[in-house]
Structure formats: C-alpha cells, structure tokens
Amino acid sequence: MFIDETEIVVSSGRVGDGMVSFRREKYVPRGGPDGGDGGNGGDVVLRAVANLNTLAGIQHLKHYKAAVGRPGGTANRTGARGEALVLELPVGTLVRDAERGHVLRDLAVDGDEVVIVAGGRGGRGNKSFASSTNRTPRQSTSGQPGETRRLKLELRLVADVGLLGLPNAGKS
C-alpha cells in the first residue's frame, strides 16, 4: 500500500534521577558523598534512506518513544544514557510541525539526519552538591520528562517520465 502523508507523535526518553549515597567502608570513618548522576534521555532522529518509497511502515504506529535514561548509582556511577530512536524515512519527505504547520526539515538527500526531539539532561547526584561548607549533602535532583512533538510527514512525489504532445494525441 502506498502512503504519502501521515501524522505521528514522537517523544524523547525520560532522563534518570540523581542518587543520594554515602561511601561506606570499614576503615574510612567519614567517607563522604558518592551518589552518581542520572543518565540522559534518548533522542529521536529522523534519517532519509534511499531504498524506501512510502510512509506505510511508519503509519501503523502513531506514537514513537526513545529509550529512558537510567538513574545514577553508588560509588559515583553515572546512569546509562537512553539510546536514540532512529526513524527511517524515504528521501523527499517534508517534516512539518502539526500544531504550527511550518516546515521543520526537508529530507531531500540520502543520509540526511535531523534530531527532531532531544533528550534532556540527567539529574545530579549528591556528589555534585558537595562543597567545603556542605560536606554531607543530602539532596539530589530528579530527572525531567522527555519532550513530545506532533509531526506531519509528507512525501513529495517526483515523476520519472513526462509525456509531451498535443491534447488528445494518443499519449497512452
């Protein structure tokens, strides 16, 4: 089935929370804070691919969501970053914002990429709040929700063959 126009919703991944943790070892009496930062959320990337010629593969699922970032850990470990979600579109696709109607990107060349929704930064752990006056911080920041955007995708059709001649001249 040939589809040349569709509307989808894309969301970046939620970011990971920072962690409150303190170093605990047998012979280290005041170990200090060691909570790690949360991982960043995944991006949503649109990529133009030459071997596609329809939007039928994207039309069936209306909401696309990137992977989430993992929370920070003990021993100053940063959480894992969420993987980017790459959507492959045919060359010649116009990407429009569905609410405003303006063109965000024209994927005219094979291999064109655009980060349409960026993932946020991860939360900070209590290690990043430590200072000379605040040696045992008990606060961290939480992760932010990902961005969401409605997109309208339009495939521009270009004819490979044109027929010239007078009207009713038998151009079949």
mmCIF file of C-alpha atoms in Angstrom:
data_model
loop_
_atom_site.group_PDB
_atom_site.id
_atom_site.type_symbol
_atom_site.label_atom_id
_atom_site.label_comp_id
_atom_site.label_asym_id
_atom_site.label_seq_id
_atom_site.Cartn_x
_atom_site.Cartn_y
_atom_site.Cartn_z
ATOM 1 C CA MET A 1 0.000 0.000 0.000
ATOM 2 C CA PHE A 2 1.316 3.459 -0.911
ATOM 3 C CA ILE A 3 1.053 6.144 1.766
ATOM 4 C CA ASP A 4 2.317 9.669 1.046
ATOM 5 C CA GLU A 5 1.054 11.553 4.112
ATOM 6 C CA THR A 6 0.793 10.644 7.804
ATOM 7 C CA GLU A 7 0.836 12.183 11.262
ATOM 8 C CA ILE A 8 2.848 10.773 14.183
ATOM 9 C CA VAL A 9 3.803 11.735 17.751
ATOM 10 C CA VAL A 10 7.456 11.469 18.843
ATOM 11 C CA SER A 11 8.757 11.640 22.429
ATOM 12 C CA SER A 12 12.282 11.732 23.776
ATOM 13 C CA GLY A 13 13.148 9.444 26.649
ATOM 14 C CA ARG A 14 12.795 10.478 30.284
ATOM 15 C CA VAL A 15 16.113 11.166 31.996
ATOM 16 C CA GLY A 16 17.460 9.296 35.027
ATOM 17 C CA ASP A 17 17.370 10.641 38.577
ATOM 18 C CA GLY A 18 20.460 11.506 40.598
ATOM 19 C CA MET A 19 21.256 9.377 43.671
ATOM 20 C CA VAL A 20 21.899 10.216 47.306
ATOM 21 C CA SER A 21 24.534 7.833 48.649
ATOM 22 C CA PHE A 22 27.452 7.899 51.059
ATOM 23 C CA ARG A 23 30.704 5.980 50.953
ATOM 24 C CA ARG A 24 30.722 3.136 53.493
ATOM 25 C CA GLU A 25 33.949 1.275 54.073
ATOM 26 C CA LYS A 26 35.316 -0.392 57.161
ATOM 27 C CA TYR A 27 38.362 1.796 57.797
ATOM 28 C CA VAL A 28 37.096 5.052 56.256
ATOM 29 C CA PRO A 29 35.182 6.783 59.072
ATOM 30 C CA ARG A 30 33.738 9.767 57.133
ATOM 31 C CA GLY A 31 33.763 8.641 53.535
ATOM 32 C CA GLY A 32 31.678 11.456 52.119
ATOM 33 C CA PRO A 33 29.056 11.577 49.368
ATOM 34 C CA ASP A 34 29.329 9.292 46.355
ATOM 35 C CA GLY A 35 25.927 9.458 44.631
ATOM 36 C CA GLY A 36 26.118 9.427 40.838
ATOM 37 C CA ASP A 37 24.324 11.492 38.230
ATOM 38 C CA GLY A 38 21.413 10.143 36.210
ATOM 39 C CA GLY A 39 21.748 9.260 32.537
ATOM 40 C CA ASN A 40 20.449 11.446 29.723
ATOM 41 C CA GLY A 41 17.298 10.514 27.835
ATOM 42 C CA GLY A 42 17.410 9.251 24.271
ATOM 43 C CA ASP A 43 16.894 11.477 21.214
ATOM 44 C CA VAL A 44 14.513 10.895 18.317
ATOM 45 C CA VAL A 45 16.360 11.100 14.990
ATOM 46 C CA LEU A 46 14.805 11.160 11.512
ATOM 47 C CA ARG A 47 17.027 9.767 8.727
ATOM 48 C CA ALA A 48 16.450 9.808 4.952
ATOM 49 C CA VAL A 49 17.003 6.417 3.276
ATOM 50 C CA ALA A 50 17.085 5.914 -0.493
ATOM 51 C CA ASN A 51 15.604 2.397 -0.629
ATOM 52 C CA LEU A 52 12.218 3.425 0.844
ATOM 53 C CA ASN A 53 9.458 4.892 -1.294
ATOM 54 C CA THR A 54 6.417 5.058 1.023
ATOM 55 C CA LEU A 55 5.480 6.050 4.569
ATOM 56 C CA ALA A 56 3.482 2.851 5.121
ATOM 57 C CA GLY A 57 5.991 1.405 7.613
ATOM 58 C CA ILE A 58 5.650 4.408 9.906
ATOM 59 C CA GLN A 59 1.905 4.909 9.669
ATOM 60 C CA HIS A 60 0.879 1.827 11.669
ATOM 61 C CA LEU A 61 2.378 3.002 14.976
ATOM 62 C CA LYS A 62 1.296 6.540 15.829
ATOM 63 C CA HIS A 63 3.489 7.165 18.915
ATOM 64 C CA TYR A 64 7.278 6.692 18.871
ATOM 65 C CA LYS A 65 9.252 6.977 22.104
ATOM 66 C CA ALA A 66 13.034 6.890 22.677
ATOM 67 C CA ALA A 67 14.651 4.874 25.479
ATOM 68 C CA VAL A 68 14.814 6.271 29.012
ATOM 69 C CA GLY A 69 17.996 7.169 30.895
ATOM 70 C CA ARG A 70 18.881 5.059 33.937
ATOM 71 C CA PRO A 71 19.252 6.514 37.460
ATOM 72 C CA GLY A 72 22.653 7.170 38.994
ATOM 73 C CA GLY A 73 24.287 4.618 41.269
ATOM 74 C CA THR A 74 26.507 4.368 44.292
ATOM 75 C CA ALA A 75 30.288 4.776 44.108
ATOM 76 C CA ASN A 76 29.837 7.848 41.878
ATOM 77 C CA ARG A 77 28.472 5.818 38.946
ATOM 78 C CA THR A 78 26.583 7.688 36.272
ATOM 79 C CA GLY A 79 23.396 6.104 34.947
ATOM 80 C CA ALA A 80 23.248 4.743 31.419
ATOM 81 C CA ARG A 81 22.176 7.087 28.630
ATOM 82 C CA GLY A 82 18.989 6.177 26.774
ATOM 83 C CA GLU A 83 19.537 5.005 23.201
ATOM 84 C CA ALA A 84 18.416 7.234 20.374
ATOM 85 C CA LEU A 85 15.418 6.133 18.334
ATOM 86 C CA VAL A 86 16.172 6.382 14.598
ATOM 87 C CA LEU A 87 13.177 6.532 12.254
ATOM 88 C CA GLU A 88 14.000 5.854 8.609
ATOM 89 C CA LEU A 89 12.002 7.870 6.085
ATOM 90 C CA PRO A 90 12.087 7.956 2.286
ATOM 91 C CA VAL A 91 14.122 10.637 0.535
ATOM 92 C CA GLY A 92 11.923 13.637 -0.306
ATOM 93 C CA THR A 93 9.970 13.689 2.960
ATOM 94 C CA LEU A 94 8.848 17.048 4.335
ATOM 95 C CA VAL A 95 8.720 17.118 8.148
ATOM 96 C CA ARG A 96 6.189 19.634 9.484
ATOM 97 C CA ASP A 97 5.126 20.614 12.989
ATOM 98 C CA ALA A 98 1.476 19.538 13.200
ATOM 99 C CA GLU A 99 0.384 22.328 15.590
ATOM 100 C CA ARG A 100 2.027 25.284 13.844
ATOM 101 C CA GLY A 101 2.253 23.937 10.291
ATOM 102 C CA HIS A 102 5.746 25.219 9.469
ATOM 103 C CA VAL A 103 8.396 23.034 7.831
ATOM 104 C CA LEU A 104 10.985 21.721 10.300
ATOM 105 C CA ARG A 105 13.171 19.895 7.799
ATOM 106 C CA ASP A 106 13.224 18.720 4.211
ATOM 107 C CA LEU A 107 14.950 15.332 3.932
ATOM 108 C CA ALA A 108 15.992 15.770 0.285
ATOM 109 C CA VAL A 109 19.280 13.824 0.152
ATOM 110 C CA ASP A 110 20.067 10.228 1.067
ATOM 111 C CA GLY A 111 21.627 10.141 4.545
ATOM 112 C CA ASP A 112 20.160 13.442 5.816
ATOM 113 C CA GLU A 113 19.573 13.303 9.569
ATOM 114 C CA VAL A 114 17.832 15.622 11.998
ATOM 115 C CA VAL A 115 17.401 15.340 15.783
ATOM 116 C CA ILE A 116 13.734 16.227 15.947
ATOM 117 C CA VAL A 117 13.295 15.818 19.723
ATOM 118 C CA ALA A 118 16.334 15.961 22.007
ATOM 119 C CA GLY A 119 16.548 14.030 25.272
ATOM 120 C CA GLY A 120 17.065 16.022 28.448
ATOM 121 C CA ARG A 121 19.997 16.080 30.854
ATOM 122 C CA GLY A 122 20.107 13.616 33.710
ATOM 123 C CA GLY A 123 19.559 14.519 37.362
ATOM 124 C CA ARG A 124 22.520 15.380 39.564
ATOM 125 C CA GLY A 125 23.668 13.151 42.413
ATOM 126 C CA ASN A 126 24.725 14.337 45.863
ATOM 127 C CA LYS A 127 28.440 14.196 44.934
ATOM 128 C CA SER A 128 27.954 17.256 42.720
ATOM 129 C CA PHE A 129 26.466 19.253 45.634
ATOM 130 C CA ALA A 130 29.480 18.716 47.914
ATOM 131 C CA SER A 131 31.483 21.801 48.850
ATOM 132 C CA SER A 132 33.811 22.935 51.614
ATOM 133 C CA THR A 133 30.869 24.137 53.736
ATOM 134 C CA ASN A 134 28.393 21.386 52.814
ATOM 135 C CA ARG A 135 30.377 18.179 53.216
ATOM 136 C CA THR A 136 27.439 15.791 53.523
ATOM 137 C CA PRO A 137 24.779 16.955 51.073
ATOM 138 C CA ARG A 138 21.538 15.028 51.270
ATOM 139 C CA GLN A 139 19.930 16.391 48.132
ATOM 140 C CA SER A 140 19.827 15.346 44.510
ATOM 141 C CA THR A 141 17.833 16.456 41.500
ATOM 142 C CA SER A 142 15.303 14.287 39.750
ATOM 143 C CA GLY A 143 15.096 13.592 36.053
ATOM 144 C CA GLN A 144 12.958 15.606 33.689
ATOM 145 C CA PRO A 145 10.224 14.226 31.466
ATOM 146 C CA GLY A 146 11.045 13.980 27.773
ATOM 147 C CA GLU A 147 9.804 16.365 25.102
ATOM 148 C CA THR A 148 6.830 15.442 22.917
ATOM 149 C CA ARG A 149 6.042 16.765 19.454
ATOM 150 C CA ARG A 150 3.365 16.002 16.858
ATOM 151 C CA LEU A 151 4.728 15.752 13.323
ATOM 152 C CA LYS A 152 3.087 15.714 9.942
ATOM 153 C CA LEU A 153 5.127 13.812 7.349
ATOM 154 C CA GLU A 154 4.527 14.463 3.641
ATOM 155 C CA LEU A 155 6.244 12.563 0.856
ATOM 156 C CA ARG A 156 6.937 14.699 -2.207
ATOM 157 C CA LEU A 157 6.402 12.737 -5.376
ATOM 158 C CA VAL A 158 8.607 13.342 -8.383
ATOM 159 C CA ALA A 159 7.705 11.881 -11.752
ATOM 160 C CA ASP A 160 10.445 9.958 -13.565
ATOM 161 C CA VAL A 161 8.850 10.171 -17.003
ATOM 162 C CA GLY A 162 6.974 13.004 -18.697
ATOM 163 C CA LEU A 163 4.960 12.868 -21.942
ATOM 164 C CA LEU A 164 4.887 15.815 -24.306
ATOM 165 C CA GLY A 165 2.414 16.399 -27.073
ATOM 166 C CA LEU A 166 -0.864 17.932 -28.089
ATOM 167 C CA PRO A 167 -4.058 17.100 -26.205
ATOM 168 C CA ASN A 168 -5.909 14.023 -27.478
ATOM 169 C CA ALA A 169 -2.878 12.907 -29.481
ATOM 170 C CA GLY A 170 -2.877 9.340 -28.186
ATOM 171 C CA LYS A 171 -0.228 9.543 -25.480
ATOM 172 C CA SER A 172 -1.004 6.295 -23.680
#
